[in-house]
Amino acid sequence: MWSTLRVYHSTQKDREMIENPDSFSWMTCMRTIWIADSRIHGGPSSLPSALETYSGYEGYRFLLEVISGLHSRLLGETEVLAQFRDKFKNPSLPSSAFGEYLARLRDSLIQDSRSIRSRYLQNIGEQSYGGLANKYLKDATHVTLLGTGQLSEKILPWMKNRNVTLVGRNETRLSELSTTFEVNSKLLNDWKADGSAIVVAAPLDLTPYLDQIHPGTLIVDFREVPLEKKLPDTIHSISFAAMLDSIRETEERALQIRERVQPALDEIVEERELEAQQFIFGWEDLTCPAF
């Protein structure tokens, strides 16, 4: 059924500039994925050579791994599946045979991802960025959340019962998120540190604000690499690397989980291929579909 599937993947910083006609794109904070059908797509020759390309059931397997959280920095991340479901809602899909194709692909991937998660990705530690932030904030009642991107949107639902101020540069996103999650908002240029715990969910340089941050302030930092030369010793900062270390006993344990999942992925993909061989009637048999 998915022999004509084409999947293109990029984690490059400039991936927003890539044009991929006749495809359906899905962007997260880490990656962009384009999904296409070889019967209508121009093929990889028309795209940047740096793109990773997966064909047929290899593409299906890659998508399954991504939405199951196997490619996430936080192993087994749950939010990526929620993002996938939201992006692939029926009203968002093309009104064409290709849209129907994507809907069937969505349903199949969600079913298989649930199987993978239930069998291999339970009780392995914190599996959401929001849950991770909530864990370290503990009894903090006042929180400043820096950033208005997808990561902040993942964290905000976990900030209930706290006094939260959302801070960012994008006024439109500030308005959207503060309304949706009923939190205070402030433009970055107007922000003054007030002693609240701080969650850094955007690639911001805190250097201009260090003199304002009160001694003893807790900073939960989701940046991969801090932009400041050095934080004052009076600030209690928890780096993302430290968070990951705390939820994994060792890197070997994470590797063992991934290795145990591989045979299950092989089995699922093989079953999908066998289903396709038994398929007799349907859109897949059309040699020249109308899009």
CSV table of C-alpha atoms in Angstrom, one decimal:
chain,number,residue,atom,x,y,z
A,1,MET,CA,0.0,0.0,0.0
A,2,TRP,CA,2.9,2.4,0.8
A,3,SER,CA,5.2,1.3,-2.0
A,4,THR,CA,4.8,4.7,-3.8
A,5,LEU,CA,5.4,6.7,-0.5
A,6,ARG,CA,8.2,9.2,-0.6
A,7,VAL,CA,9.5,10.9,2.6
A,8,TYR,CA,12.0,13.7,2.7
A,9,HIS,CA,13.6,14.9,5.9
A,10,SER,CA,15.7,17.8,7.0
A,11,THR,CA,17.0,19.2,10.3
A,12,GLN,CA,18.9,22.1,8.7
A,13,LYS,CA,18.3,25.5,10.1
A,14,ASP,CA,17.3,26.9,6.7
A,15,ARG,CA,14.8,24.1,6.0
A,16,GLU,CA,11.9,26.6,6.0
A,17,MET,CA,13.3,27.9,2.7
A,18,ILE,CA,13.1,24.6,0.9
A,19,GLU,CA,10.3,24.2,-1.6
A,20,ASN,CA,9.0,20.7,-2.2
A,21,PRO,CA,6.1,20.8,-4.7
A,22,ASP,CA,3.3,18.2,-4.7
A,23,SER,CA,4.1,17.2,-1.1
A,24,PHE,CA,2.5,17.6,2.3
A,25,SER,CA,4.9,19.1,4.9
A,26,TRP,CA,5.1,18.7,8.7
A,27,MET,CA,7.4,20.9,10.7
A,28,THR,CA,8.4,20.4,14.4
A,29,CYS,CA,11.0,22.4,16.4
A,30,MET,CA,13.6,19.8,15.4
A,31,ARG,CA,12.8,18.7,11.9
A,32,THR,CA,10.8,19.2,8.7
A,33,ILE,CA,9.3,16.2,6.9
A,34,TRP,CA,7.7,16.3,3.5
A,35,ILE,CA,5.4,13.4,2.4
A,36,ALA,CA,4.8,12.7,-1.2
A,37,ASP,CA,3.6,10.0,-3.7
A,38,SER,CA,6.0,9.0,-6.4
A,39,ARG,CA,3.2,9.0,-9.0
A,40,ILE,CA,2.8,12.8,-8.8
A,41,HIS,CA,6.1,14.0,-7.3
A,42,GLY,CA,9.0,15.2,-9.4
A,43,GLY,CA,11.5,13.1,-7.4
A,44,PRO,CA,14.6,13.9,-5.5
A,45,SER,CA,16.5,15.4,-8.4
A,46,SER,CA,14.5,18.6,-8.1
A,47,LEU,CA,15.3,19.0,-4.4
A,48,PRO,CA,18.4,19.9,-2.4
A,49,SER,CA,20.8,17.0,-2.2
A,50,ALA,CA,21.2,17.5,1.6
A,51,LEU,CA,17.7,16.2,2.2
A,52,GLU,CA,17.4,12.7,3.6
A,53,THR,CA,15.2,10.6,1.2
A,54,TYR,CA,13.2,7.5,2.1
A,55,SER,CA,11.2,5.4,-0.4
A,56,GLY,CA,8.3,3.1,0.1
A,57,TYR,CA,8.2,1.1,3.3
A,58,GLU,CA,11.5,2.5,4.3
A,59,GLY,CA,9.7,5.8,4.4
A,60,TYR,CA,6.8,4.3,6.4
A,61,ARG,CA,9.3,2.9,9.0
A,62,PHE,CA,11.0,6.3,9.3
A,63,LEU,CA,7.7,8.1,10.0
A,64,LEU,CA,6.7,5.4,12.5
A,65,GLU,CA,10.0,5.9,14.3
A,66,VAL,CA,9.6,9.7,14.4
A,67,ILE,CA,6.1,9.7,15.8
A,68,SER,CA,6.9,7.1,18.3
A,69,GLY,CA,9.6,9.3,19.8
A,70,LEU,CA,12.5,7.2,18.7
A,71,HIS,CA,14.3,10.1,17.0
A,72,SER,CA,13.5,12.6,19.8
A,73,ARG,CA,16.1,13.9,22.1
A,74,LEU,CA,13.7,12.8,24.9
A,75,LEU,CA,13.4,9.1,24.1
A,76,GLY,CA,9.7,8.1,23.6
A,77,GLU,CA,8.5,11.7,23.6
A,78,THR,CA,4.7,11.8,23.7
A,79,GLU,CA,4.2,15.3,22.3
A,80,VAL,CA,5.5,14.4,18.8
A,81,LEU,CA,2.5,12.1,18.3
A,82,ALA,CA,0.1,14.8,19.4
A,83,GLN,CA,1.7,17.2,16.9
A,84,PHE,CA,1.4,14.6,14.1
A,85,ARG,CA,-2.3,14.0,14.8
A,86,ASP,CA,-3.0,17.7,14.9
A,87,LYS,CA,-1.2,18.4,11.7
A,88,PHE,CA,-2.9,15.5,9.9
A,89,LYS,CA,-6.5,16.3,10.9
A,90,ASN,CA,-8.9,15.8,8.0
A,91,PRO,CA,-9.6,19.6,7.5
A,92,SER,CA,-5.8,20.2,7.0
A,93,LEU,CA,-5.4,17.6,4.3
A,94,PRO,CA,-5.7,18.3,0.6
A,95,SER,CA,-9.2,17.8,-0.9
A,96,SER,CA,-8.0,15.2,-3.4
A,97,ALA,CA,-7.1,11.6,-3.7
A,98,PHE,CA,-3.7,12.5,-2.2
A,99,GLY,CA,-5.5,13.8,0.8
A,100,GLU,CA,-7.3,10.5,1.2
A,101,TYR,CA,-4.0,8.7,0.8
A,102,LEU,CA,-2.5,10.9,3.7
A,103,ALA,CA,-5.5,10.2,5.9
A,104,ARG,CA,-5.0,6.4,5.5
A,105,LEU,CA,-1.3,6.8,6.1
A,106,ARG,CA,-2.1,8.8,9.3
A,107,ASP,CA,-4.5,6.2,10.7
A,108,SER,CA,-2.1,3.3,9.9
A,109,LEU,CA,0.9,5.1,11.6
A,110,ILE,CA,-1.1,6.0,14.7
A,111,GLN,CA,-2.2,2.4,15.1
A,112,ASP,CA,1.3,1.1,14.8
A,113,SER,CA,2.8,3.8,17.0
A,114,ARG,CA,0.4,2.9,19.8
A,115,SER,CA,1.5,-0.7,19.5
A,116,ILE,CA,5.2,0.3,19.8
A,117,ARG,CA,4.6,2.6,22.7
A,118,SER,CA,2.5,0.1,24.7
A,119,ARG,CA,5.1,-2.7,24.2
A,120,TYR,CA,8.4,-0.9,24.6
A,121,LEU,CA,8.1,2.8,25.7
A,122,GLN,CA,6.2,2.6,29.0
A,123,ASN,CA,7.8,3.4,32.4
A,124,ILE,CA,11.1,4.6,30.9
A,125,GLY,CA,11.1,8.0,32.7
A,126,GLU,CA,9.7,11.4,31.8
A,127,GLN,CA,8.4,11.4,28.2
A,128,SER,CA,7.3,15.0,27.7
A,129,TYR,CA,9.0,18.3,27.8
A,130,GLY,CA,6.1,19.8,29.8
A,131,GLY,CA,6.3,17.0,32.3
A,132,LEU,CA,10.1,17.5,32.6
A,133,ALA,CA,9.7,21.2,33.2
A,134,ASN,CA,7.0,20.5,35.8
A,135,LYS,CA,9.3,18.1,37.6
A,136,TYR,CA,12.1,20.6,38.1
A,137,LEU,CA,9.8,23.5,38.9
A,138,LYS,CA,8.4,21.6,41.9
A,139,ASP,CA,6.8,24.1,44.2
A,140,ALA,CA,7.5,27.2,42.1
A,141,THR,CA,4.2,29.2,42.0
A,142,HIS,CA,5.5,32.0,39.8
A,143,VAL,CA,7.1,31.1,36.4
A,144,THR,CA,8.4,33.1,33.5
A,145,LEU,CA,8.4,31.1,30.2
A,146,LEU,CA,10.7,32.6,27.6
A,147,GLY,CA,9.7,31.7,24.0
A,148,THR,CA,6.5,31.4,21.9
A,149,GLY,CA,7.4,28.5,19.7
A,150,GLN,CA,6.3,24.9,19.7
A,151,LEU,CA,8.3,24.0,22.7
A,152,SER,CA,6.5,26.6,24.8
A,153,GLU,CA,3.2,25.4,23.5
A,154,LYS,CA,4.1,21.9,24.8
A,155,ILE,CA,5.1,23.2,28.2
A,156,LEU,CA,2.2,25.6,28.9
A,157,PRO,CA,-0.4,22.8,29.6
A,158,TRP,CA,1.8,21.6,32.5
A,159,MET,CA,1.9,25.1,34.1
A,160,LYS,CA,-1.6,25.0,35.5
A,161,ASN,CA,-2.1,26.3,39.0
A,162,ARG,CA,0.9,28.6,38.6
A,163,ASN,CA,1.2,32.3,37.9
A,164,VAL,CA,2.8,32.2,34.5
A,165,THR,CA,4.1,35.1,32.4
A,166,LEU,CA,4.9,34.2,28.8
A,167,VAL,CA,7.7,36.3,27.3
A,168,GLY,CA,8.6,36.6,23.6
A,169,ARG,CA,9.3,38.7,20.5
A,170,ASN,CA,6.4,37.6,18.4
A,171,GLU,CA,3.4,39.7,19.5
A,172,THR,CA,0.9,37.6,17.5
A,173,ARG,CA,2.0,34.4,19.0
A,174,LEU,CA,2.1,36.0,22.5
A,175,SER,CA,-1.5,36.9,22.1
A,176,GLU,CA,-2.5,33.5,20.7
A,177,LEU,CA,-0.8,31.5,23.4
A,178,SER,CA,-1.7,33.7,26.3
A,179,THR,CA,-5.4,33.6,25.3
A,180,THR,CA,-5.4,29.8,24.8
A,181,PHE,CA,-3.7,29.0,28.1
A,182,GLU,CA,-5.0,32.0,30.1
A,183,VAL,CA,-1.5,33.3,31.1
A,184,ASN,CA,0.0,36.7,31.3
A,185,SER,CA,2.2,37.9,28.4
A,186,LYS,CA,4.9,40.4,27.9
A,187,LEU,CA,7.2,41.4,25.0
A,188,LEU,CA,10.8,40.5,25.5
A,189,ASN,CA,11.9,44.2,25.2
A,190,ASP,CA,9.6,45.0,28.2
A,191,TRP,CA,10.6,42.1,30.4
A,192,LYS,CA,12.2,42.6,33.7
A,193,ALA,CA,13.2,39.6,35.9
A,194,ASP,CA,11.0,39.6,39.0
A,195,GLY,CA,12.3,36.6,41.0
A,196,SER,CA,10.1,34.1,39.3
A,197,ALA,CA,11.5,30.7,38.2
A,198,ILE,CA,12.5,30.9,34.5
A,199,VAL,CA,12.0,28.3,31.8
A,200,VAL,CA,14.1,29.0,28.7
A,201,ALA,CA,12.3,27.5,25.7
A,202,ALA,CA,13.9,29.5,22.9
A,203,PRO,CA,17.4,30.2,21.7
A,204,LEU,CA,17.7,33.5,23.7
A,205,ASP,CA,20.9,35.0,25.1
A,206,LEU,CA,20.3,35.8,28.7
A,207,THR,CA,23.4,38.0,29.0
A,208,PRO,CA,21.6,41.3,28.9
A,209,TYR,CA,19.3,40.2,31.7
A,210,LEU,CA,21.7,38.6,34.1
A,211,ASP,CA,22.1,41.7,36.3
A,212,GLN,CA,18.3,41.6,36.9
A,213,ILE,CA,17.9,37.9,37.8
A,214,HIS,CA,17.7,37.6,41.5
A,215,PRO,CA,20.1,35.4,43.5
A,216,GLY,CA,18.7,31.9,44.0
A,217,THR,CA,16.5,32.0,40.9
A,218,LEU,CA,15.9,28.6,39.3
A,219,ILE,CA,16.4,28.4,35.5
A,220,VAL,CA,15.1,25.4,33.7
A,221,ASP,CA,17.0,25.6,30.4
A,222,PHE,CA,15.8,23.6,27.3
A,223,ARG,CA,18.5,25.1,25.0
A,224,GLU,CA,20.9,22.5,23.6
A,225,VAL,CA,23.7,25.1,24.0
A,226,PRO,CA,23.6,28.1,26.3
A,227,LEU,CA,24.5,31.4,24.6
A,228,GLU,CA,26.0,33.1,27.7
A,229,LYS,CA,29.7,32.8,28.5
A,230,LYS,CA,28.9,32.1,32.1
A,231,LEU,CA,26.0,32.3,34.5
A,232,PRO,CA,26.5,33.8,37.9
A,233,ASP,CA,27.1,31.3,40.7
A,234,THR,CA,24.1,32.7,42.5
A,235,ILE,CA,21.7,31.3,39.8
A,236,HIS,CA,20.6,27.7,40.0
A,237,SER,CA,20.5,26.6,36.4
A,238,ILE,CA,19.5,23.1,35.2
A,239,SER,CA,20.7,22.4,31.6
A,240,PHE,CA,18.9,20.3,29.1
A,241,ALA,CA,21.9,17.9,29.1
A,242,ALA,CA,21.6,17.5,32.8
A,243,MET,CA,17.8,16.8,32.5
A,244,LEU,CA,18.4,14.1,30.0
A,245,ASP,CA,21.1,12.5,32.2
A,246,SER,CA,18.7,12.5,35.1
A,247,ILE,CA,16.0,10.5,33.3
A,248,ARG,CA,18.3,7.9,31.9
A,249,GLU,CA,20.4,5.7,34.1
A,250,THR,CA,22.9,5.4,31.3
A,251,GLU,CA,23.1,6.0,27.5
A,252,GLU,CA,23.4,2.2,27.3
A,253,ARG,CA,19.9,1.8,28.7
A,254,ALA,CA,18.5,4.1,26.0
A,255,LEU,CA,20.4,2.2,23.4
A,256,GLN,CA,19.1,-1.1,24.7
A,257,ILE,CA,15.5,0.2,24.4
A,258,ARG,CA,16.0,1.2,20.8
A,259,GLU,CA,17.6,-2.1,20.0
A,260,ARG,CA,14.6,-4.0,21.5
A,261,VAL,CA,12.2,-1.9,19.3
A,262,GLN,CA,13.9,-2.8,16.0
A,263,PRO,CA,12.5,-6.3,15.6
A,264,ALA,CA,9.0,-5.0,16.3
A,265,LEU,CA,9.5,-2.3,13.7
A,266,ASP,CA,10.6,-5.0,11.2
A,267,GLU,CA,7.5,-7.0,12.0
A,268,ILE,CA,5.1,-4.1,11.6
A,269,VAL,CA,6.5,-3.0,8.3
A,270,GLU,CA,6.5,-6.5,7.0
A,271,GLU,CA,2.9,-6.9,8.0
A,272,ARG,CA,2.0,-3.7,6.1
A,273,GLU,CA,3.8,-5.0,3.0
A,274,LEU,CA,1.9,-8.2,3.2
A,275,GLU,CA,-1.4,-6.3,3.4
A,276,ALA,CA,-0.5,-4.4,0.2
A,277,GLN,CA,0.1,-7.7,-1.6
A,278,GLN,CA,-3.4,-8.8,-0.7
A,279,PHE,CA,-5.0,-5.6,-1.7
A,280,ILE,CA,-7.1,-6.1,-4.8
A,281,PHE,CA,-9.4,-3.1,-5.5
A,282,GLY,CA,-8.9,0.5,-4.6
A,283,TRP,CA,-7.2,3.8,-5.3
A,284,GLU,CA,-3.8,2.0,-5.2
A,285,ASP,CA,-4.6,0.2,-8.5
A,286,LEU,CA,-5.2,3.4,-10.4
A,287,THR,CA,-2.4,3.9,-12.9
A,288,CYS,CA,-3.2,7.6,-13.5
A,289,PRO,CA,-4.9,9.1,-10.4
A,290,ALA,CA,-6.5,12.5,-10.7
A,291,PHE,CA,-5.2,15.1,-8.2
